[in-house]
Amino acid sequence: MSRGAPIERKTPDQLRAMRAAGLVVARVLTQLRDAARPGVTTADLDRLARDELARARASSSFLGYDGGYGLPPYPGVTCISVDDEVVHGIPGPRVLGEGDLVSVDFGACLDGWHGDAAVTFAVGECAAERAELCEATRQALWAGIAAMRDGGRIGDIGHAVESRLRAEPRRYGIVTEFTGHGIGRAMHMEPDVPNTGRQGRGAELTPGVTLAIEPMVTLGSARLAELDDEWTIVTRDGSVAAHWEHTVAITEHGLWVLTADDGGEAELTARGVRFGPLAD
Ligand code: MG
């Protein structure tokens, strides 16, 4: 049975520091969502995020990132992926239009600690199948989060994400080429957190573990292609995709969703999962 290497654990003080970074991420994502209207460009949204980072005295987790293996340094502070773009869309002159399905992925680093989260939303009104894809992906994220517990395994998360999506009336594509990840002093750390998996497999989850969970889901096939910019990932069949992400900690008291405004209290409580924030 594969157990994987033990996952780095943070102290309570380190979790509090990561919560501060997570709150910056939560605030910026809310602002970008509010600002995304027809006629706004993805570069406009990126500029707004840069201003907010400066105001928060935080740095970007994404700007200049080379993927760890020599990709061209990432030029934005956000990844904005529209319609058939799945992840890593580079902000630029693209003008958002009514009905677009937009995923914004954003990472902030505060006092050396990273927070990473993504949301998907429609610009104005969108087709029903797009709204359903978005909500199914969001539900899958929370199912994955809710599967985290002291003594559990990494595989429990992917199993929960996949099971939630397979319970939908429509058969969605679940992206497996990209995964969630450990997070802390670096944005991407061990272990990988796949969006499919088997219960009871992989590294053990214990208090102090922090993970970024991020299902990526499509209306068609989950086969992917990369654009010539070497970053933007699109669906091969042109189908629309959604992406949701949160950075989550296991504490001695329960779960703490570090990049959610309310720490995850509402969604966790609704699922009968213990909400476990640390006091300041
Ligand atoms: Mg991530």
mmCIF file of C-alpha atoms and ligand atoms in Angstrom:
data_model
loop_
_atom_site.group_PDB
_atom_site.id
_atom_site.type_symbol
_atom_site.label_atom_id
_atom_site.label_comp_id
_atom_site.label_asym_id
_atom_site.label_seq_id
_atom_site.Cartn_x
_atom_site.Cartn_y
_atom_site.Cartn_z
ATOM 1 C CA MET A 1 0.000 0.000 0.000
ATOM 2 C CA SER A 2 1.364 3.390 -0.990
ATOM 3 C CA ARG A 3 1.731 5.721 1.964
ATOM 4 C CA GLY A 4 3.926 8.455 0.500
ATOM 5 C CA ALA A 5 6.421 10.563 2.430
ATOM 6 C CA PRO A 6 5.131 12.316 5.559
ATOM 7 C CA ILE A 7 3.644 15.741 4.813
ATOM 8 C CA GLU A 8 5.274 18.813 6.364
ATOM 9 C CA ARG A 9 3.316 20.059 9.387
ATOM 10 C CA LYS A 10 2.979 23.661 10.436
ATOM 11 C CA THR A 11 2.904 24.942 14.009
ATOM 12 C CA PRO A 12 -0.168 26.855 15.218
ATOM 13 C CA ASP A 13 1.723 30.147 14.776
ATOM 14 C CA GLN A 14 2.640 29.191 11.224
ATOM 15 C CA LEU A 15 -1.005 28.330 10.481
ATOM 16 C CA ARG A 16 -2.031 31.766 11.763
ATOM 17 C CA ALA A 17 0.541 33.338 9.421
ATOM 18 C CA MET A 18 -0.890 31.335 6.520
ATOM 19 C CA ARG A 19 -4.396 32.481 7.476
ATOM 20 C CA ALA A 20 -3.243 36.094 7.099
ATOM 21 C CA ALA A 21 -2.020 35.328 3.563
ATOM 22 C CA GLY A 22 -5.240 33.419 2.870
ATOM 23 C CA LEU A 23 -7.382 36.382 3.849
ATOM 24 C CA VAL A 24 -5.552 38.560 1.316
ATOM 25 C CA VAL A 25 -6.342 35.958 -1.338
ATOM 26 C CA ALA A 26 -10.007 35.782 -0.305
ATOM 27 C CA ARG A 27 -10.404 39.553 -0.396
ATOM 28 C CA VAL A 28 -8.770 39.966 -3.809
ATOM 29 C CA LEU A 29 -10.785 37.159 -5.417
ATOM 30 C CA THR A 30 -14.022 38.750 -4.182
ATOM 31 C CA GLN A 31 -12.971 42.100 -5.635
ATOM 32 C CA LEU A 32 -12.015 40.629 -8.996
ATOM 33 C CA ARG A 33 -15.300 38.779 -9.223
ATOM 34 C CA ASP A 34 -17.196 41.992 -8.503
ATOM 35 C CA ALA A 35 -15.149 43.888 -11.099
ATOM 36 C CA ALA A 36 -15.585 41.343 -13.902
ATOM 37 C CA ARG A 37 -18.221 42.849 -16.219
ATOM 38 C CA PRO A 38 -18.684 42.859 -19.987
ATOM 39 C CA GLY A 39 -16.058 45.171 -21.511
ATOM 40 C CA VAL A 40 -13.460 44.638 -18.793
ATOM 41 C CA THR A 41 -10.210 43.009 -19.935
ATOM 42 C CA THR A 42 -8.395 40.261 -18.077
ATOM 43 C CA ALA A 43 -5.419 42.671 -17.835
ATOM 44 C CA ASP A 44 -7.725 45.134 -16.004
ATOM 45 C CA LEU A 45 -8.471 42.463 -13.417
ATOM 46 C CA ASP A 46 -4.800 41.596 -13.046
ATOM 47 C CA ARG A 47 -3.970 45.273 -12.449
ATOM 48 C CA LEU A 48 -6.600 45.443 -9.725
ATOM 49 C CA ALA A 49 -5.039 42.403 -8.040
ATOM 50 C CA ARG A 50 -1.579 44.013 -8.228
ATOM 51 C CA ASP A 51 -2.908 47.149 -6.525
ATOM 52 C CA GLU A 52 -4.507 45.091 -3.760
ATOM 53 C CA LEU A 53 -1.309 43.105 -3.199
ATOM 54 C CA ALA A 54 0.603 46.354 -2.771
ATOM 55 C CA ARG A 55 -2.024 47.685 -0.364
ATOM 56 C CA ALA A 56 -1.777 44.471 1.696
ATOM 57 C CA ARG A 57 2.066 44.617 1.595
ATOM 58 C CA ALA A 58 1.986 41.129 0.136
ATOM 59 C CA SER A 59 3.802 39.737 -2.878
ATOM 60 C CA SER A 60 2.519 37.610 -5.722
ATOM 61 C CA SER A 61 2.980 33.855 -5.582
ATOM 62 C CA PHE A 62 2.612 33.694 -9.374
ATOM 63 C CA LEU A 63 4.592 36.624 -10.848
ATOM 64 C CA GLY A 64 7.898 35.347 -12.252
ATOM 65 C CA TYR A 65 7.088 31.723 -11.400
ATOM 66 C CA ASP A 66 8.793 29.314 -13.816
ATOM 67 C CA GLY A 67 6.930 26.144 -12.909
ATOM 68 C CA GLY A 68 10.078 24.877 -11.224
ATOM 69 C CA TYR A 69 11.421 23.667 -14.558
ATOM 70 C CA GLY A 70 12.321 26.647 -16.700
ATOM 71 C CA LEU A 71 9.029 27.766 -18.192
ATOM 72 C CA PRO A 72 8.956 31.418 -19.303
ATOM 73 C CA PRO A 73 8.578 33.488 -16.077
ATOM 74 C CA TYR A 74 4.854 33.918 -15.463
ATOM 75 C CA PRO A 75 3.938 37.527 -16.347
ATOM 76 C CA GLY A 76 0.826 38.098 -14.185
ATOM 77 C CA VAL A 77 -0.272 38.001 -10.563
ATOM 78 C CA THR A 78 -3.447 36.146 -11.562
ATOM 79 C CA CYS A 79 -4.261 33.310 -13.906
ATOM 80 C CA ILE A 80 -7.495 34.140 -15.725
ATOM 81 C CA SER A 81 -8.879 31.288 -17.798
ATOM 82 C CA VAL A 82 -11.964 31.951 -19.932
ATOM 83 C CA ASP A 83 -14.351 29.340 -21.384
ATOM 84 C CA ASP A 84 -12.237 26.513 -22.904
ATOM 85 C CA GLU A 85 -9.132 27.688 -21.030
ATOM 86 C CA VAL A 86 -8.782 25.347 -18.047
ATOM 87 C CA VAL A 87 -5.940 26.884 -16.030
ATOM 88 C CA HIS A 88 -2.950 29.243 -16.337
ATOM 89 C CA GLY A 89 -4.587 31.721 -18.723
ATOM 90 C CA ILE A 90 -2.353 34.802 -18.956
ATOM 91 C CA PRO A 91 -4.143 38.118 -18.330
ATOM 92 C CA GLY A 92 -4.053 40.403 -21.346
ATOM 93 C CA PRO A 93 -6.195 42.308 -23.862
ATOM 94 C CA ARG A 94 -9.014 39.748 -23.882
ATOM 95 C CA VAL A 95 -12.308 41.545 -23.319
ATOM 96 C CA LEU A 96 -14.834 39.732 -21.154
ATOM 97 C CA GLY A 97 -18.297 39.318 -22.617
ATOM 98 C CA GLU A 98 -21.736 38.422 -21.293
ATOM 99 C CA GLY A 99 -21.972 34.686 -20.609
ATOM 100 C CA ASP A 100 -18.217 33.998 -20.428
ATOM 101 C CA LEU A 101 -17.203 31.483 -17.788
ATOM 102 C CA VAL A 102 -14.154 32.910 -16.039
ATOM 103 C CA SER A 103 -11.779 31.145 -13.648
ATOM 104 C CA VAL A 104 -9.479 33.350 -11.588
ATOM 105 C CA ASP A 105 -6.590 31.675 -9.752
ATOM 106 C CA PHE A 106 -4.655 33.879 -7.350
ATOM 107 C CA GLY A 107 -1.802 33.388 -4.905
ATOM 108 C CA ALA A 108 -0.417 35.818 -2.326
ATOM 109 C CA CYS A 109 2.674 35.604 -0.141
ATOM 110 C CA LEU A 110 2.677 37.447 3.183
ATOM 111 C CA ASP A 111 5.622 37.264 5.618
ATOM 112 C CA GLY A 112 6.945 34.334 3.588
ATOM 113 C CA TRP A 113 3.741 32.266 3.716
ATOM 114 C CA HIS A 114 1.576 31.485 0.694
ATOM 115 C CA GLY A 115 -2.177 31.292 0.138
ATOM 116 C CA ASP A 116 -3.621 29.964 -3.130
ATOM 117 C CA ALA A 117 -7.249 29.822 -4.252
ATOM 118 C CA ALA A 118 -9.397 29.926 -7.383
ATOM 119 C CA VAL A 119 -12.995 30.773 -8.174
ATOM 120 C CA THR A 120 -15.101 30.373 -11.305
ATOM 121 C CA PHE A 121 -18.013 32.643 -12.183
ATOM 122 C CA ALA A 122 -20.057 33.770 -15.157
ATOM 123 C CA VAL A 123 -19.939 37.295 -16.547
ATOM 124 C CA GLY A 124 -23.574 38.344 -16.315
ATOM 125 C CA GLU A 125 -26.009 35.617 -17.305
ATOM 126 C CA CYS A 126 -24.643 32.378 -18.767
ATOM 127 C CA ALA A 127 -26.026 29.193 -20.290
ATOM 128 C CA ALA A 128 -27.481 26.756 -17.738
ATOM 129 C CA GLU A 129 -24.917 24.045 -18.476
ATOM 130 C CA ARG A 130 -22.113 26.486 -17.655
ATOM 131 C CA ALA A 131 -23.687 27.450 -14.344
ATOM 132 C CA GLU A 132 -24.198 23.771 -13.525
ATOM 133 C CA LEU A 133 -20.561 22.959 -14.360
ATOM 134 C CA CYS A 134 -19.403 25.796 -12.120
ATOM 135 C CA GLU A 135 -21.572 24.668 -9.204
ATOM 136 C CA ALA A 136 -20.645 20.982 -9.645
ATOM 137 C CA THR A 137 -16.958 21.917 -9.500
ATOM 138 C CA ARG A 138 -17.486 24.078 -6.401
ATOM 139 C CA GLN A 139 -19.375 21.248 -4.711
ATOM 140 C CA ALA A 140 -16.577 18.831 -5.637
ATOM 141 C CA LEU A 141 -14.031 21.163 -4.038
ATOM 142 C CA TRP A 142 -16.013 21.248 -0.788
ATOM 143 C CA ALA A 143 -16.518 17.483 -0.877
ATOM 144 C CA GLY A 144 -12.728 17.120 -1.152
ATOM 145 C CA ILE A 145 -12.167 19.570 1.689
ATOM 146 C CA ALA A 146 -14.728 17.797 3.870
ATOM 147 C CA ALA A 147 -12.861 14.511 3.331
ATOM 148 C CA MET A 148 -9.763 15.901 5.115
ATOM 149 C CA ARG A 149 -9.421 14.610 8.666
ATOM 150 C CA ASP A 150 -6.784 13.743 11.224
ATOM 151 C CA GLY A 151 -5.729 10.165 10.450
ATOM 152 C CA GLY A 152 -7.122 10.253 6.905
ATOM 153 C CA ARG A 153 -5.096 9.899 3.695
ATOM 154 C CA ILE A 154 -4.456 12.003 0.602
ATOM 155 C CA GLY A 155 -6.419 9.484 -1.482
ATOM 156 C CA ASP A 156 -9.558 10.249 0.535
ATOM 157 C CA ILE A 157 -9.628 13.743 -0.991
ATOM 158 C CA GLY A 158 -9.463 12.687 -4.645
ATOM 159 C CA HIS A 159 -11.961 9.937 -3.966
ATOM 160 C CA ALA A 160 -14.411 12.462 -2.541
ATOM 161 C CA VAL A 161 -13.905 14.949 -5.401
ATOM 162 C CA GLU A 162 -14.384 12.267 -8.031
ATOM 163 C CA SER A 163 -17.376 10.656 -6.285
ATOM 164 C CA ARG A 164 -19.137 14.014 -5.969
ATOM 165 C CA LEU A 165 -18.700 14.693 -9.691
ATOM 166 C CA ARG A 166 -19.756 11.176 -10.684
ATOM 167 C CA ALA A 167 -22.969 11.634 -8.686
ATOM 168 C CA GLU A 168 -24.003 14.438 -11.076
ATOM 169 C CA PRO A 169 -26.606 13.613 -13.750
ATOM 170 C CA ARG A 170 -24.183 14.814 -16.425
ATOM 171 C CA ARG A 171 -20.853 13.068 -17.076
ATOM 172 C CA TYR A 172 -18.144 15.690 -16.603
ATOM 173 C CA GLY A 173 -14.478 15.498 -17.604
ATOM 174 C CA ILE A 174 -12.189 15.419 -14.554
ATOM 175 C CA VAL A 175 -8.723 16.809 -15.276
ATOM 176 C CA THR A 176 -5.981 14.506 -13.993
ATOM 177 C CA GLU A 177 -2.888 16.102 -15.591
ATOM 178 C CA PHE A 178 -2.893 18.840 -12.946
ATOM 179 C CA THR A 179 -3.405 18.367 -9.231
ATOM 180 C CA GLY A 180 -3.637 20.192 -5.950
ATOM 181 C CA HIS A 181 -0.549 20.408 -3.791
ATOM 182 C CA GLY A 182 1.055 20.979 -0.440
ATOM 183 C CA ILE A 183 1.614 24.656 0.355
ATOM 184 C CA GLY A 184 3.473 26.735 2.932
ATOM 185 C CA ARG A 185 6.769 28.607 2.549
ATOM 186 C CA ALA A 186 6.498 27.675 -1.136
ATOM 187 C CA MET A 187 3.358 27.748 -3.269
ATOM 188 C CA HIS A 188 3.849 24.237 -4.625
ATOM 189 C CA MET A 189 5.087 21.601 -2.184
ATOM 190 C CA GLU A 190 4.758 17.871 -1.701
ATOM 191 C CA PRO A 191 2.469 16.038 -1.888
ATOM 192 C CA ASP A 192 0.392 16.170 -5.070
ATOM 193 C CA VAL A 193 -3.329 16.146 -4.303
ATOM 194 C CA PRO A 194 -5.044 14.406 -7.246
ATOM 195 C CA ASN A 195 -8.717 14.937 -8.042
ATOM 196 C CA THR A 196 -9.317 11.214 -8.382
ATOM 197 C CA GLY A 197 -8.166 8.500 -6.043
ATOM 198 C CA ARG A 198 -8.798 5.663 -3.670
ATOM 199 C CA GLN A 199 -9.732 5.975 -0.035
ATOM 200 C CA GLY A 200 -7.046 5.017 2.456
ATOM 201 C CA ARG A 201 -4.173 5.529 -0.024
ATOM 202 C CA GLY A 202 -1.299 7.978 0.108
ATOM 203 C CA ALA A 203 0.314 10.078 2.818
ATOM 204 C CA GLU A 204 -1.400 10.496 6.184
ATOM 205 C CA LEU A 205 -3.270 13.689 7.087
ATOM 206 C CA THR A 206 -2.505 15.071 10.547
ATOM 207 C CA PRO A 207 -2.909 18.387 12.383
ATOM 208 C CA GLY A 208 -0.611 21.014 10.873
ATOM 209 C CA VAL A 209 -1.001 19.687 7.317
ATOM 210 C CA THR A 210 -1.901 22.391 4.752
ATOM 211 C CA LEU A 211 -3.074 21.508 1.264
ATOM 212 C CA ALA A 212 -4.367 23.346 -1.794
ATOM 213 C CA ILE A 213 -7.271 21.336 -3.215
ATOM 214 C CA GLU A 214 -8.285 22.308 -6.747
ATOM 215 C CA PRO A 215 -10.651 20.346 -8.968
ATOM 216 C CA MET A 216 -10.579 21.245 -12.678
ATOM 217 C CA VAL A 217 -13.634 20.001 -14.546
ATOM 218 C CA THR A 218 -14.868 20.190 -18.147
ATOM 219 C CA LEU A 219 -18.183 19.908 -19.982
ATOM 220 C CA GLY A 220 -16.589 17.487 -22.441
ATOM 221 C CA SER A 221 -13.388 15.482 -22.570
ATOM 222 C CA ALA A 222 -10.689 16.170 -19.975
ATOM 223 C CA ARG A 223 -7.930 15.919 -22.603
ATOM 224 C CA LEU A 224 -5.797 19.044 -22.584
ATOM 225 C CA ALA A 225 -3.541 21.058 -24.870
ATOM 226 C CA GLU A 226 -1.051 23.837 -24.186
ATOM 227 C CA LEU A 227 -1.035 27.092 -26.153
ATOM 228 C CA ASP A 228 2.121 28.537 -27.736
ATOM 229 C CA ASP A 229 2.561 30.903 -24.773
ATOM 230 C CA GLU A 230 3.679 27.730 -22.910
ATOM 231 C CA TRP A 231 1.265 28.505 -20.060
ATOM 232 C CA THR A 232 -2.370 28.529 -21.119
ATOM 233 C CA ILE A 233 -3.983 25.104 -20.824
ATOM 234 C CA VAL A 234 -7.117 24.544 -22.937
ATOM 235 C CA THR A 235 -9.434 21.608 -23.523
ATOM 236 C CA ARG A 236 -8.589 19.736 -26.701
ATOM 237 C CA ASP A 237 -12.242 19.485 -27.710
ATOM 238 C CA GLY A 238 -12.970 23.158 -27.021
ATOM 239 C CA SER A 239 -15.356 22.356 -24.188
ATOM 240 C CA VAL A 240 -15.776 24.839 -21.347
ATOM 241 C CA ALA A 241 -13.967 24.257 -18.036
ATOM 242 C CA ALA A 242 -14.272 25.332 -14.397
ATOM 243 C CA HIS A 243 -11.688 25.473 -11.592
ATOM 244 C CA TRP A 244 -12.174 26.021 -7.865
ATOM 245 C CA GLU A 245 -9.471 25.969 -5.202
ATOM 246 C CA HIS A 246 -8.901 26.596 -1.517
ATOM 247 C CA THR A 247 -5.918 26.346 0.808
ATOM 248 C CA VAL A 248 -6.984 24.226 3.788
ATOM 249 C CA ALA A 249 -5.383 23.421 7.145
ATOM 250 C CA ILE A 250 -6.068 20.603 9.573
ATOM 251 C CA THR A 251 -5.854 21.955 13.119
ATOM 252 C CA GLU A 252 -6.182 20.197 16.479
ATOM 253 C CA HIS A 253 -9.819 21.362 16.451
ATOM 254 C CA GLY A 254 -10.960 20.519 12.918
ATOM 255 C CA LEU A 255 -10.590 22.144 9.485
ATOM 256 C CA TRP A 256 -9.707 25.736 8.737
ATOM 257 C CA VAL A 257 -10.169 26.912 5.138
ATOM 258 C CA LEU A 258 -7.457 29.546 5.104
ATOM 259 C CA THR A 259 -8.555 31.231 1.850
ATOM 260 C CA ALA A 260 -12.290 31.432 2.704
ATOM 261 C CA ASP A 261 -13.592 34.678 4.230
ATOM 262 C CA ASP A 262 -15.323 32.801 7.038
ATOM 263 C CA GLY A 263 -12.610 30.152 7.351
ATOM 264 C CA GLY A 264 -15.026 27.669 5.814
ATOM 265 C CA GLU A 265 -17.441 27.745 8.738
ATOM 266 C CA ALA A 266 -20.670 27.833 6.708
ATOM 267 C CA GLU A 267 -19.767 25.135 4.156
ATOM 268 C CA LEU A 268 -18.122 22.817 6.709
ATOM 269 C CA THR A 269 -20.960 23.100 9.217
ATOM 270 C CA ALA A 270 -23.506 22.396 6.456
ATOM 271 C CA ARG A 271 -21.614 19.155 5.771
ATOM 272 C CA GLY A 272 -21.376 18.127 9.413
ATOM 273 C CA VAL A 273 -17.601 18.698 9.431
ATOM 274 C CA ARG A 274 -15.916 20.297 12.406
ATOM 275 C CA PHE A 275 -14.762 23.883 11.802
ATOM 276 C CA GLY A 276 -11.460 24.310 13.636
ATOM 277 C CA PRO A 277 -10.009 27.838 13.470
ATOM 278 C CA LEU A 278 -7.161 28.838 15.777
ATOM 279 C CA ALA A 279 -7.592 31.837 18.052
ATOM 280 C CA ASP A 280 -5.372 34.864 17.261
HETATM 281 MG MG MG B 1 -2.847 25.780 -6.620
#
